[in-house]
mmCIF file of C-alpha atoms in Angstrom:
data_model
loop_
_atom_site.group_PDB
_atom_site.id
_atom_site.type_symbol
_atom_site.label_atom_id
_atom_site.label_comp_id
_atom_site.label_asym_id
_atom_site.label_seq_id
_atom_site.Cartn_x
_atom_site.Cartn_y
_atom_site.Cartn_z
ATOM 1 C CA UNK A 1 11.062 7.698 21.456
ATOM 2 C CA UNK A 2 8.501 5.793 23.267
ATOM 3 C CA UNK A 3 5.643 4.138 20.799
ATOM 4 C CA UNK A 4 3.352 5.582 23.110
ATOM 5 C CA UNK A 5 4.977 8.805 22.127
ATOM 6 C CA UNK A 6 5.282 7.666 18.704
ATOM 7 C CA UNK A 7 1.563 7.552 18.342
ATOM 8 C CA UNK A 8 0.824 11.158 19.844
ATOM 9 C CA UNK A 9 3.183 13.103 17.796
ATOM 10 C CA UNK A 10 1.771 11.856 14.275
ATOM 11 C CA UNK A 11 -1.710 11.800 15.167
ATOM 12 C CA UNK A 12 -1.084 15.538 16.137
ATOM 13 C CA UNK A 13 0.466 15.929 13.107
ATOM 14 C CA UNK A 14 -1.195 13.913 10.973
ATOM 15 C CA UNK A 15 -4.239 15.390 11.412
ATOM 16 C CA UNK A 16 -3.609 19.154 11.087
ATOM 17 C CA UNK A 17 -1.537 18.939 7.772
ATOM 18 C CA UNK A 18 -3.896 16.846 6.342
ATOM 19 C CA UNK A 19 -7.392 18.596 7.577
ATOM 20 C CA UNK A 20 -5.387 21.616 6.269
ATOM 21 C CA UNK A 21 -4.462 20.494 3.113
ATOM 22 C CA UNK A 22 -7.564 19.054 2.303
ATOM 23 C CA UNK A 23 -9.461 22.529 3.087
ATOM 24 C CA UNK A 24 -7.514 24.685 0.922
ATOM 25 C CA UNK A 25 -6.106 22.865 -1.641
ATOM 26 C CA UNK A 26 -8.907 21.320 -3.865
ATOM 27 C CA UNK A 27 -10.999 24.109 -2.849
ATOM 28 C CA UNK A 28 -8.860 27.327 -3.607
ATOM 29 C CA UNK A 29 -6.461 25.681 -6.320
ATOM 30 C CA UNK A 30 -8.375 23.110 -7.818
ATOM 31 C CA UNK A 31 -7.753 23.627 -11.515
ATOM 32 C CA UNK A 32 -3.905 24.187 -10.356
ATOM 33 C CA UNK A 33 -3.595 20.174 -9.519
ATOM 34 C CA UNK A 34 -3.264 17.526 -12.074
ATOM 35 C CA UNK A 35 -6.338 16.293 -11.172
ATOM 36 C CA UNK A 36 -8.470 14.574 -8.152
ATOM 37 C CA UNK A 37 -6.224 14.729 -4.706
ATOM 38 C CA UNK A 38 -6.328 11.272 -3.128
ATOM 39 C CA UNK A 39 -5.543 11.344 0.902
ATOM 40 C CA UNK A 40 -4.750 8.179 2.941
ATOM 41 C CA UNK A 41 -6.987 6.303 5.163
ATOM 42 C CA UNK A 42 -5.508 5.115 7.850
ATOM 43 C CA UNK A 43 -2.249 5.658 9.836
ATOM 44 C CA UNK A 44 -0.390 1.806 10.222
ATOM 45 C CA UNK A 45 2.025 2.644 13.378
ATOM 46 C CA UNK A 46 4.445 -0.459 13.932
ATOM 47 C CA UNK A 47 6.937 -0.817 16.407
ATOM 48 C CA UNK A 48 10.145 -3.078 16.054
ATOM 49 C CA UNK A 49 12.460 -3.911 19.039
ATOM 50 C CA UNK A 50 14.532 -0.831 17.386
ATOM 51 C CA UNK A 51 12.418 0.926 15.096
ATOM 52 C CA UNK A 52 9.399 2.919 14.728
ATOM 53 C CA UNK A 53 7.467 2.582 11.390
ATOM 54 C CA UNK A 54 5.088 4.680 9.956
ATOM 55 C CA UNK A 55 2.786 4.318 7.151
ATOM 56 C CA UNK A 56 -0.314 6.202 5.478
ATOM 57 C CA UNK A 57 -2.440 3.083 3.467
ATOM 58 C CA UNK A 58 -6.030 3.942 1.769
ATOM 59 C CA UNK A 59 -6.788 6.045 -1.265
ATOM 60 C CA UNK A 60 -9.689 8.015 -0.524
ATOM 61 C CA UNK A 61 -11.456 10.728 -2.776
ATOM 62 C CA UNK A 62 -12.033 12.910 0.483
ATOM 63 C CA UNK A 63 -10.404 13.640 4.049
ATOM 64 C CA UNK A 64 -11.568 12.219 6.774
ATOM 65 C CA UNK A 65 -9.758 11.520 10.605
ATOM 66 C CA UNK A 66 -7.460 8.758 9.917
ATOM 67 C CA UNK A 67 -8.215 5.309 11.541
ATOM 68 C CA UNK A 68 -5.476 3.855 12.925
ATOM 69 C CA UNK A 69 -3.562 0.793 13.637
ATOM 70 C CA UNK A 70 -1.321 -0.567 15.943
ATOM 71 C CA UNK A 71 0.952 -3.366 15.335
ATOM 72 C CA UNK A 72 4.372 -5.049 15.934
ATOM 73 C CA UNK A 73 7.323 -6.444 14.002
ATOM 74 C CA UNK A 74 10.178 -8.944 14.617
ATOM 75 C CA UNK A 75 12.619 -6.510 12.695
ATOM 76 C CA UNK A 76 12.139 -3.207 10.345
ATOM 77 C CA UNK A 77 13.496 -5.714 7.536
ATOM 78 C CA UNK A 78 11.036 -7.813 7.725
ATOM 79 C CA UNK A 79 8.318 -4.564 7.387
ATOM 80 C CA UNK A 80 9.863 -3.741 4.587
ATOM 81 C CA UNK A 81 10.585 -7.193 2.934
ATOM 82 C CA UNK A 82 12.374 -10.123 3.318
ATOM 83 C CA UNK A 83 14.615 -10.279 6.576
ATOM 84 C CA UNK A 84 17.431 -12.423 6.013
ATOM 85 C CA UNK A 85 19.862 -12.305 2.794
ATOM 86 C CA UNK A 86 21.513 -9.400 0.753
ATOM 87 C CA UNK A 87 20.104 -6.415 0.795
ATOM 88 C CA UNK A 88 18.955 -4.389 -2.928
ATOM 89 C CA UNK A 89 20.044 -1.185 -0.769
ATOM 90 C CA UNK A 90 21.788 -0.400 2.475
ATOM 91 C CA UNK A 91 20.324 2.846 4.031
ATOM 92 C CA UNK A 92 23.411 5.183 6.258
ATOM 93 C CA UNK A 93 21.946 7.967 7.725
ATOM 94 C CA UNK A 94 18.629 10.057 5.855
ATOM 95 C CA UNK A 95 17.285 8.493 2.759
ATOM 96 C CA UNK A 96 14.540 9.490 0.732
ATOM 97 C CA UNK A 97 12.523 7.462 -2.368
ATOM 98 C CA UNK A 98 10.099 10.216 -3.548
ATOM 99 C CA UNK A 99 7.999 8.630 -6.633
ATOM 100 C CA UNK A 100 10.563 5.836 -6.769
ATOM 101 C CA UNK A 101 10.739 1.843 -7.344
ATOM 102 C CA UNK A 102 12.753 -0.753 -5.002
ATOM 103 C CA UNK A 103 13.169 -3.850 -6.658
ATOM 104 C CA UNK A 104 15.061 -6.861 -6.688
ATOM 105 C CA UNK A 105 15.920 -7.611 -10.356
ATOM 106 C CA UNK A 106 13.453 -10.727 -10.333
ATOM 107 C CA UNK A 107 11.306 -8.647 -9.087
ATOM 108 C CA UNK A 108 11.298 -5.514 -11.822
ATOM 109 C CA UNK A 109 11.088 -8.832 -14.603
ATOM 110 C CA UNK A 110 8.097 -9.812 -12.763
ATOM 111 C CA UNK A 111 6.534 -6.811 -12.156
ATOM 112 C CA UNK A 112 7.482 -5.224 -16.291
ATOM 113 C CA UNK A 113 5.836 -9.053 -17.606
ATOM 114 C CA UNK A 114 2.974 -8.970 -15.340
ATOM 115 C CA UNK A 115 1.765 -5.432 -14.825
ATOM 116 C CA UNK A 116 2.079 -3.380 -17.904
ATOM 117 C CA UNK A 117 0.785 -0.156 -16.391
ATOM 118 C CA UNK A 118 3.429 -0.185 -13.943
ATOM 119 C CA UNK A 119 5.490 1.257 -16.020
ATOM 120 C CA UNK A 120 4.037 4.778 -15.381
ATOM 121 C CA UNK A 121 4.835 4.016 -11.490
ATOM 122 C CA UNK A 122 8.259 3.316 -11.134
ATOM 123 C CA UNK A 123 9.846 6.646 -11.382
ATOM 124 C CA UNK A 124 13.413 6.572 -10.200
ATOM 125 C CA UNK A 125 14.175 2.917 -9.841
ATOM 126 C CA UNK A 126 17.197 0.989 -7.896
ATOM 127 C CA UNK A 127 17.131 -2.674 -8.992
ATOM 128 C CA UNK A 128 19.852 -5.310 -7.574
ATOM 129 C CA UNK A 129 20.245 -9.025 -6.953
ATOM 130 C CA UNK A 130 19.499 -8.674 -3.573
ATOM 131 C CA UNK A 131 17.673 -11.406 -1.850
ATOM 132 C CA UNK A 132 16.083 -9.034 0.559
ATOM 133 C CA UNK A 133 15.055 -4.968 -0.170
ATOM 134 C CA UNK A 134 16.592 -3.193 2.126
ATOM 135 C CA UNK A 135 19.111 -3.016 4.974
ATOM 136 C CA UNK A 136 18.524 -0.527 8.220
ATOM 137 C CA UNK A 137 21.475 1.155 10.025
ATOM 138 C CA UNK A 138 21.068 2.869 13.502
ATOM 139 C CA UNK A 139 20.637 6.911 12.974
ATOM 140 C CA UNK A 140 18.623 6.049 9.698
ATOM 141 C CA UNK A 141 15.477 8.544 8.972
ATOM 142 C CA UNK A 142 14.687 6.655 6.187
ATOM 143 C CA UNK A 143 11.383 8.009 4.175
ATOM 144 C CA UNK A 144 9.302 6.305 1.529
ATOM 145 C CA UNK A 145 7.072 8.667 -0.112
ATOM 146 C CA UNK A 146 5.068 7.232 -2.915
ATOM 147 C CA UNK A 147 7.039 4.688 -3.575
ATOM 148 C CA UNK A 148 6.930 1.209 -5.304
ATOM 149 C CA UNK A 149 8.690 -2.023 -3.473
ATOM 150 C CA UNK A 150 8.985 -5.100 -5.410
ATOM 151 C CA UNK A 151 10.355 -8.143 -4.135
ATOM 152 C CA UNK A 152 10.661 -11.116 -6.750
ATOM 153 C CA UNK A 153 12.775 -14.673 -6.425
ATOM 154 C CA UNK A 154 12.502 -17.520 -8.477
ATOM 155 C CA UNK A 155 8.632 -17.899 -9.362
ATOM 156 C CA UNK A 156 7.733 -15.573 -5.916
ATOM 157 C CA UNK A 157 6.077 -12.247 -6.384
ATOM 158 C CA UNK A 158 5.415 -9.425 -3.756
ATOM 159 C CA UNK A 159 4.490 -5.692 -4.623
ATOM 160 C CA UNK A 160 3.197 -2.982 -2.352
ATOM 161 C CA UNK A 161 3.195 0.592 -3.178
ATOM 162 C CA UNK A 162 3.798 3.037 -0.365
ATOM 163 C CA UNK A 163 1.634 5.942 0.189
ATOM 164 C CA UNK A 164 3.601 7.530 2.855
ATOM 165 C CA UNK A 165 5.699 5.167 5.202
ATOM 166 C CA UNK A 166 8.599 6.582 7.172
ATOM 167 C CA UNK A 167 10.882 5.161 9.318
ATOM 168 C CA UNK A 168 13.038 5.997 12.460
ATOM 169 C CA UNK A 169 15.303 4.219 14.685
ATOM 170 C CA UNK A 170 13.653 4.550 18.192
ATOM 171 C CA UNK A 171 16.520 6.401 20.032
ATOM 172 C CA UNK A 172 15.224 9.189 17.859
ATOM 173 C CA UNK A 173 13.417 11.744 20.407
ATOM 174 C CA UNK A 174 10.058 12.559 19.525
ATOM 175 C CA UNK A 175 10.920 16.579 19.615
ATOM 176 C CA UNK A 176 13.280 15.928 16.557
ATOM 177 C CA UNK A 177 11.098 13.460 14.950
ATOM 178 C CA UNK A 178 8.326 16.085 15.005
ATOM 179 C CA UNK A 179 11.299 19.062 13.369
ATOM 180 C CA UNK A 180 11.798 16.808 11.161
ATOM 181 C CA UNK A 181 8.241 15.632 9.880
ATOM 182 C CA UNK A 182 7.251 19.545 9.568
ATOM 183 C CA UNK A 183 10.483 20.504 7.859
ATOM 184 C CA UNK A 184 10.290 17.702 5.389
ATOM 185 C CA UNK A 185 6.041 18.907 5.029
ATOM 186 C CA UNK A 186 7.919 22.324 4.647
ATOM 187 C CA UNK A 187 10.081 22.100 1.630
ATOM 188 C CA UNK A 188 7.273 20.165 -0.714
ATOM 189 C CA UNK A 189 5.849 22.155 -3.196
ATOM 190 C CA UNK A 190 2.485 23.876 -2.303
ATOM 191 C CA UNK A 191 0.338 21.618 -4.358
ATOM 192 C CA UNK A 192 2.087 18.728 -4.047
ATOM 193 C CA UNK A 193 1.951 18.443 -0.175
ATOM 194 C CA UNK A 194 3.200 15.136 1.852
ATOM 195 C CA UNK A 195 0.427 12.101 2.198
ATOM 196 C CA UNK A 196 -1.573 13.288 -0.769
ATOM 197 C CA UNK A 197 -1.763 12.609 -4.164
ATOM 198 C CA UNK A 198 -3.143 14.247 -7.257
ATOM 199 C CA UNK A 199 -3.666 12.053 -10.443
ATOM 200 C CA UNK A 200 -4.697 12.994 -14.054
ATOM 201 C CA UNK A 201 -8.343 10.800 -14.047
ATOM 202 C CA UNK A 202 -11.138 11.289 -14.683
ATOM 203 C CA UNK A 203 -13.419 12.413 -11.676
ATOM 204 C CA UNK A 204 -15.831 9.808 -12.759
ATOM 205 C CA UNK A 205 -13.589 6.680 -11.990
ATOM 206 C CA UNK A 206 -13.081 7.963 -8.330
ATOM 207 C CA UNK A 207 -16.444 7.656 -7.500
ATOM 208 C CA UNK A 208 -16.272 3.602 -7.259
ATOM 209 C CA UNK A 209 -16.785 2.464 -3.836
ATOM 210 C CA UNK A 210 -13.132 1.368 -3.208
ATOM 211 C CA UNK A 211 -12.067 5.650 -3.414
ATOM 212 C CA UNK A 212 -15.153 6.232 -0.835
ATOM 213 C CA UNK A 213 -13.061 7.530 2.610
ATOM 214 C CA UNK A 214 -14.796 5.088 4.658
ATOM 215 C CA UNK A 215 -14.912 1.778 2.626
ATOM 216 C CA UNK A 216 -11.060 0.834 3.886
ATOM 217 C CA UNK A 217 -12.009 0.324 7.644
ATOM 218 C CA UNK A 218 -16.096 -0.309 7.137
ATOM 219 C CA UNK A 219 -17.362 -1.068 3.863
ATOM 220 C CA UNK A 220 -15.121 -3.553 2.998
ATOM 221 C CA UNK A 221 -15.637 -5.667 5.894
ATOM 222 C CA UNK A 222 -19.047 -5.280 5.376
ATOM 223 C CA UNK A 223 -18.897 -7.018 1.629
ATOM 224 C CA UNK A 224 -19.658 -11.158 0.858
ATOM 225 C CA UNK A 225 -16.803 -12.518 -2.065
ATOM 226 C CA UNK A 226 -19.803 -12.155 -4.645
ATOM 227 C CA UNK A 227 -20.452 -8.458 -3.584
ATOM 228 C CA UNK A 228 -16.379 -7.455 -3.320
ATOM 229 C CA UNK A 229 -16.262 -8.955 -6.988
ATOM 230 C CA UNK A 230 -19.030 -7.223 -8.239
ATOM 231 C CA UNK A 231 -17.732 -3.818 -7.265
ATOM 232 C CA UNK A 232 -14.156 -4.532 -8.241
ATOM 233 C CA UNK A 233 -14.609 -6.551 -11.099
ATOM 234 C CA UNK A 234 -13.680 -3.654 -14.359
ATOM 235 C CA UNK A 235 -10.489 -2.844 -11.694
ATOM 236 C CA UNK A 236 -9.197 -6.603 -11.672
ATOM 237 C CA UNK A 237 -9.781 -7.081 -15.257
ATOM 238 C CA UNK A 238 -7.980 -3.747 -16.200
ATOM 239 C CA UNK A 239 -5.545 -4.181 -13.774
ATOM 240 C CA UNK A 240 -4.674 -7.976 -14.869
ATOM 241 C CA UNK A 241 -5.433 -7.480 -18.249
ATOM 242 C CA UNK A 242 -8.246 -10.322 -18.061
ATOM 243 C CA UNK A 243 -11.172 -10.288 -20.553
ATOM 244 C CA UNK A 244 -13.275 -12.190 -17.906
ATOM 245 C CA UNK A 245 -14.274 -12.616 -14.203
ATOM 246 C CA UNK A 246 -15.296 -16.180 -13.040
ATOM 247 C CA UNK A 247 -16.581 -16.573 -9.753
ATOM 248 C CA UNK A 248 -15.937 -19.030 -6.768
ATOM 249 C CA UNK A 249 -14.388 -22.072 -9.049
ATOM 250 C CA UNK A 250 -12.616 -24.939 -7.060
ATOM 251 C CA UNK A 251 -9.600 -23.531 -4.665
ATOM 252 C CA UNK A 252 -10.059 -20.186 -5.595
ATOM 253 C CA UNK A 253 -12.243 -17.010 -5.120
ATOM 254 C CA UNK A 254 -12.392 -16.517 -8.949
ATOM 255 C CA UNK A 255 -10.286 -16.405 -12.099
ATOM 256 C CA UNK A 256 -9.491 -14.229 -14.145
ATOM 257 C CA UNK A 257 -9.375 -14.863 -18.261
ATOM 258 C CA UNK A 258 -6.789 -13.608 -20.275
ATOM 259 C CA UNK A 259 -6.591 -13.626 -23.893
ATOM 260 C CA UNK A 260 -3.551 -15.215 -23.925
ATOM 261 C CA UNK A 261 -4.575 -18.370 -21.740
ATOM 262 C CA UNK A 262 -2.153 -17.310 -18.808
ATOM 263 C CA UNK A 263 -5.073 -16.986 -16.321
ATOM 264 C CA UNK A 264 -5.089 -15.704 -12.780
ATOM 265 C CA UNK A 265 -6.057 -18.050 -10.503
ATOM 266 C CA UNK A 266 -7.453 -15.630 -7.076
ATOM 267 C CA UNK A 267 -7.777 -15.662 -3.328
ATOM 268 C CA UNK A 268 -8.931 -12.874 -1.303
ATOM 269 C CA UNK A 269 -7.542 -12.904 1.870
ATOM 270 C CA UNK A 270 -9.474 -9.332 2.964
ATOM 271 C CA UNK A 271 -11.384 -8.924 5.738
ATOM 272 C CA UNK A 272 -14.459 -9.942 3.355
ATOM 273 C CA UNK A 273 -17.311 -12.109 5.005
ATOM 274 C CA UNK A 274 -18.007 -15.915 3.949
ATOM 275 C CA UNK A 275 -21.797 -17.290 4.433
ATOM 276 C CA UNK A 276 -21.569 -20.021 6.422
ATOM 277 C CA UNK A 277 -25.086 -22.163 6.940
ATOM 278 C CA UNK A 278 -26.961 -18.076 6.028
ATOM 279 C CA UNK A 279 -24.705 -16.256 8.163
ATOM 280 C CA UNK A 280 -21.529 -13.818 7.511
ATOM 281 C CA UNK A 281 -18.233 -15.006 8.921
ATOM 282 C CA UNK A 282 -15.573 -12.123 8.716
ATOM 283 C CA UNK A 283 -12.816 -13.438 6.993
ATOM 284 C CA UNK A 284 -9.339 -13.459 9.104
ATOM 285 C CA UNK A 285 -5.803 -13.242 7.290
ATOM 286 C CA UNK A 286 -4.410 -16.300 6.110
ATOM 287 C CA UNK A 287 -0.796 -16.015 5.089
ATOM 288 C CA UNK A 288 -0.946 -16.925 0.919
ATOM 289 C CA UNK A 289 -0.008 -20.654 0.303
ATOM 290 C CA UNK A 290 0.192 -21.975 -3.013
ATOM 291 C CA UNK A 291 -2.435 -24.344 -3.986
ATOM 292 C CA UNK A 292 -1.645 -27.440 -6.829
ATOM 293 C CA UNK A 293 -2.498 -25.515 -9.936
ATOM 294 C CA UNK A 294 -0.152 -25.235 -13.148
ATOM 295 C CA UNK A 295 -2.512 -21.361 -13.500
ATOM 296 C CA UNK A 296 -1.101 -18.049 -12.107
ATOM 297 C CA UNK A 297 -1.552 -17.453 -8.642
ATOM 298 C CA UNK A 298 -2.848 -14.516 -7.079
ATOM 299 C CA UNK A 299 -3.583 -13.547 -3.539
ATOM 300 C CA UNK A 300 -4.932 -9.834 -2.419
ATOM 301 C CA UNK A 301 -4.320 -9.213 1.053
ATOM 302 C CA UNK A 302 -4.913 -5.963 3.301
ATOM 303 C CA UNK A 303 -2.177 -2.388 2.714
ATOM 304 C CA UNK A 304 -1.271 -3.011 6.262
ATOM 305 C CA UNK A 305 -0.374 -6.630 6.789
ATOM 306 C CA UNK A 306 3.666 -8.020 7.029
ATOM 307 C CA UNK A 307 3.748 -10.205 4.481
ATOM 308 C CA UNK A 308 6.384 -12.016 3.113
ATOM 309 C CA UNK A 309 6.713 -13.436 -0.502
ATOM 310 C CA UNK A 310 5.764 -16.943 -1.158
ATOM 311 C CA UNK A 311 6.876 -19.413 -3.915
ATOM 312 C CA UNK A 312 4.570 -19.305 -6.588
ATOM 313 C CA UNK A 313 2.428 -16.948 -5.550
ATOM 314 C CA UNK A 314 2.246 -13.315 -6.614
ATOM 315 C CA UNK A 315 0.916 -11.429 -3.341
ATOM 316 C CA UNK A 316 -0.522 -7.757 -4.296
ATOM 317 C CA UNK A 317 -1.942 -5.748 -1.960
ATOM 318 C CA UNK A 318 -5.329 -4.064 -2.274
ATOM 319 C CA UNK A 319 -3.935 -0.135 -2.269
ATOM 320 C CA UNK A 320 -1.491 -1.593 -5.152
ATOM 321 C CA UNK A 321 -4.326 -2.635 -7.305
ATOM 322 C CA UNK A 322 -6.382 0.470 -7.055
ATOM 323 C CA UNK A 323 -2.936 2.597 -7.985
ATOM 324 C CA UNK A 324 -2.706 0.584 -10.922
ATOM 325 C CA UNK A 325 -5.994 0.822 -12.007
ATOM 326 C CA UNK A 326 -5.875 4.582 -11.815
ATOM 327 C CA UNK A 327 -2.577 4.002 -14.402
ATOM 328 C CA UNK A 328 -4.532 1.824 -16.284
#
C-alpha cells in the first residue's frame, strides 16, 4: 500500500466511525458508559521504508474532524522505541495489546517508583530485559489499542501511552487493510468502540482547557510558558505528586516540589511560544538533553514526536500526563 493510499483509506474511515460514534453513543446511551467518552485529536500517519504506522494522539471531551500529520521514520522500531538491541517482544503475524503495558523491566521499576497512578493503567503487562520494545516481522498487523509503552535503562526514562496506533507492513494492500480496520471496529463491544475512551471522572475535570477538541493543534501553540503553567499546574502537581509549582528557575521551565525533596526539575519542549524582546517565538522541538543538575529531570514533549530515551532524563509525553491525571 502506497502512503498516499495509506492516508485516504483512514481518513475515510476515520472519520465515519468516529462522527458515528460520537452521534449516538453519548447521546442515546449515555448513562450506559462509565463515564465521559474521550475521542482523539489528530491522526499521526508515518511511513517507514517498510511500514505504515498509524496513530490516534489527543484526548478531547468532543468530536471534531481529526487534524492530521504526516511524517517519516528510519525504521518502525525506532517509532515504537529504541531501534537497535533485544527486543521486550517479537511480533509474528497479528498482535493485539488492548488496555495493556510494554515495558522493559527498568522501565516498569521506573514507571511503579515514579508514577503511582499508573498502576490503574497497565492492564495486561509483558515486562523483559530487553534493550529495545519491540521487534517487527514482515506480514505483522500489529495493533496497539490503549496501550502503555515504557522504555527504561539505567537512569533513562521514556513513557507514551497509545490511544490508538496500528501498524502494517506496506506490502499490505489497502483493500485488506480497510477489511481489516472495519472487522476489528466490528467485533468491539457497542459502547466500547475503537479510538474512544470512556473514563469514570467527574464531568467537571474535563472541562480544563487541555480536554477542549481544539487546544491540541491551536490553543496550545497559542500559550507563553507562564500561561501553559497556569492552566496545567493542579495536573503536574497531581500527576508528579509535587506540593508546589515554581516557575522559570535557572535551566529549567519550572520545578516541581515534592514532599520528599526528590524534585522535578522541567522543560517543555511543546510548541509553546517564548517572548523574545515583547514578541512570541513558537517554540520548535529540541530533542531532551540532560542539563548538570543532581534534581530529577523532566522533559514534556508533543504525542506525536519519535523520541528516543535519554540518560537521565525521564521524557513523558503530553497525552501521557493528561491520562494520568484522569487516574489520579
Amino acid at each position: 500500500m502506497k502512503p498516499t493510499e495509506f492516508v485516504k483509506v483512514n481518513g475515510q474511515f476515520w472519520a465515519e466511525h468516529l462522527k458515528g460514534v460520537s452521534g449516538h453513543l453519548p447521546v442515546s446511551h449515555r448513562t450506559e458508559l462509565p463515564g465521559p467518552m474521550l475521542f482523539p485529536r489528530m491522526m499521526v500517519l508515518t511511513e517507514t521504508p517498510d511500514w505504515n504506522i498509524l496513530e490516534l494522539v489527543g484526548l478531547s471531551r468532543e468530536y471534531r474532524t481529526l487534524e492530521v500529520r504526516r511524517q517519516k521514520a528510519a525504521s518502525v522500531e525506532e517509532y515504537f522505541g529504541v531501534g537497535d538491541g533485544d527486543p521486550v517482544i517479537t511480533l509474528p503475524g497479528e498482535n493485539l495489546f488492548k488496555d495493556a503495558t510494554i515495558a522493559t523491566e527498568a522501565g516498569k521499576r521506573a514507571l511503579t517508583e515514579r508514577f503511582p497512578n499508573a498502576a490503574n493503567l497497565l492492564g495486561e503487562e509483558f515486562v523483559g530485559r530487553g534493550d529495545q520494545l519491540l521487534q517487527f516481522a514482515p506480514g505483522n498487523y500489529s495493533t496497539f489499542d490503549r496501550a502503555l509503552l515504557v522504555h527504561g535503562a539505567d537512569d533513562a526514562f521514556r513513557a507514551h501511552w497509545v490511544f490508538f496506533a496500528l501498524a502494517i507492513h506496506r506490502s499490505e494492500p489497502a483493500d485488506k487493510y480497510l477489511d481489516f480496520l472495519r472487522t476489528y471496529s466490528n467485533a468491539r463491544p457497542h459502547l466500547d468502540p475503537i479510538g474512544t475512551i470512556s473514563l469514570p471522572v467527574d464531568p467537571v475535570v474535563l472541562k480544563a482547557d487541555a480536554f477542549e477538541s481544539t487546544y491540541l493543534a491551536h490553543g496550545l501553540q497559542d500559550l507563553g510558558v507562564d500561561e501553559f503553567l497556569d492552566k496545567h499546574e493542579e495536573i503536574l502537581l497531581s500527576v508528579f505528586g509535587a506540593t508546589k509549582l515554581v516557575r522559570q528557575p535557572a535551566d529549567a521551565d519550572f520545578v516541581l516540589e515534592r514532599a520528599d525533596g526528590n524534585n522535578v526539575l522541567g522543560r517543555l519542549e511543546l510548541p509553546v511560544a517564548d517572548v523574545v524582546n515583547g514578541k512570541k517565538r513558537r517554540r520548535s522541538f529540541r530533542t531532551p538533553v540532560r542539563a548538570n543538575t543532581d534534581s530529577r529531570q523532566l522533559a514534556i514533549v508533543p504525542s506525536q514526536e519519535i523520541v528516543a530515551s535519554v540518560p537521565g532524563v525521564e521524557i513523558v509525553d503530553y497525552d501521557t500526563i493528561l491520562r494520568l491525571y484522569l487516574e489520579s
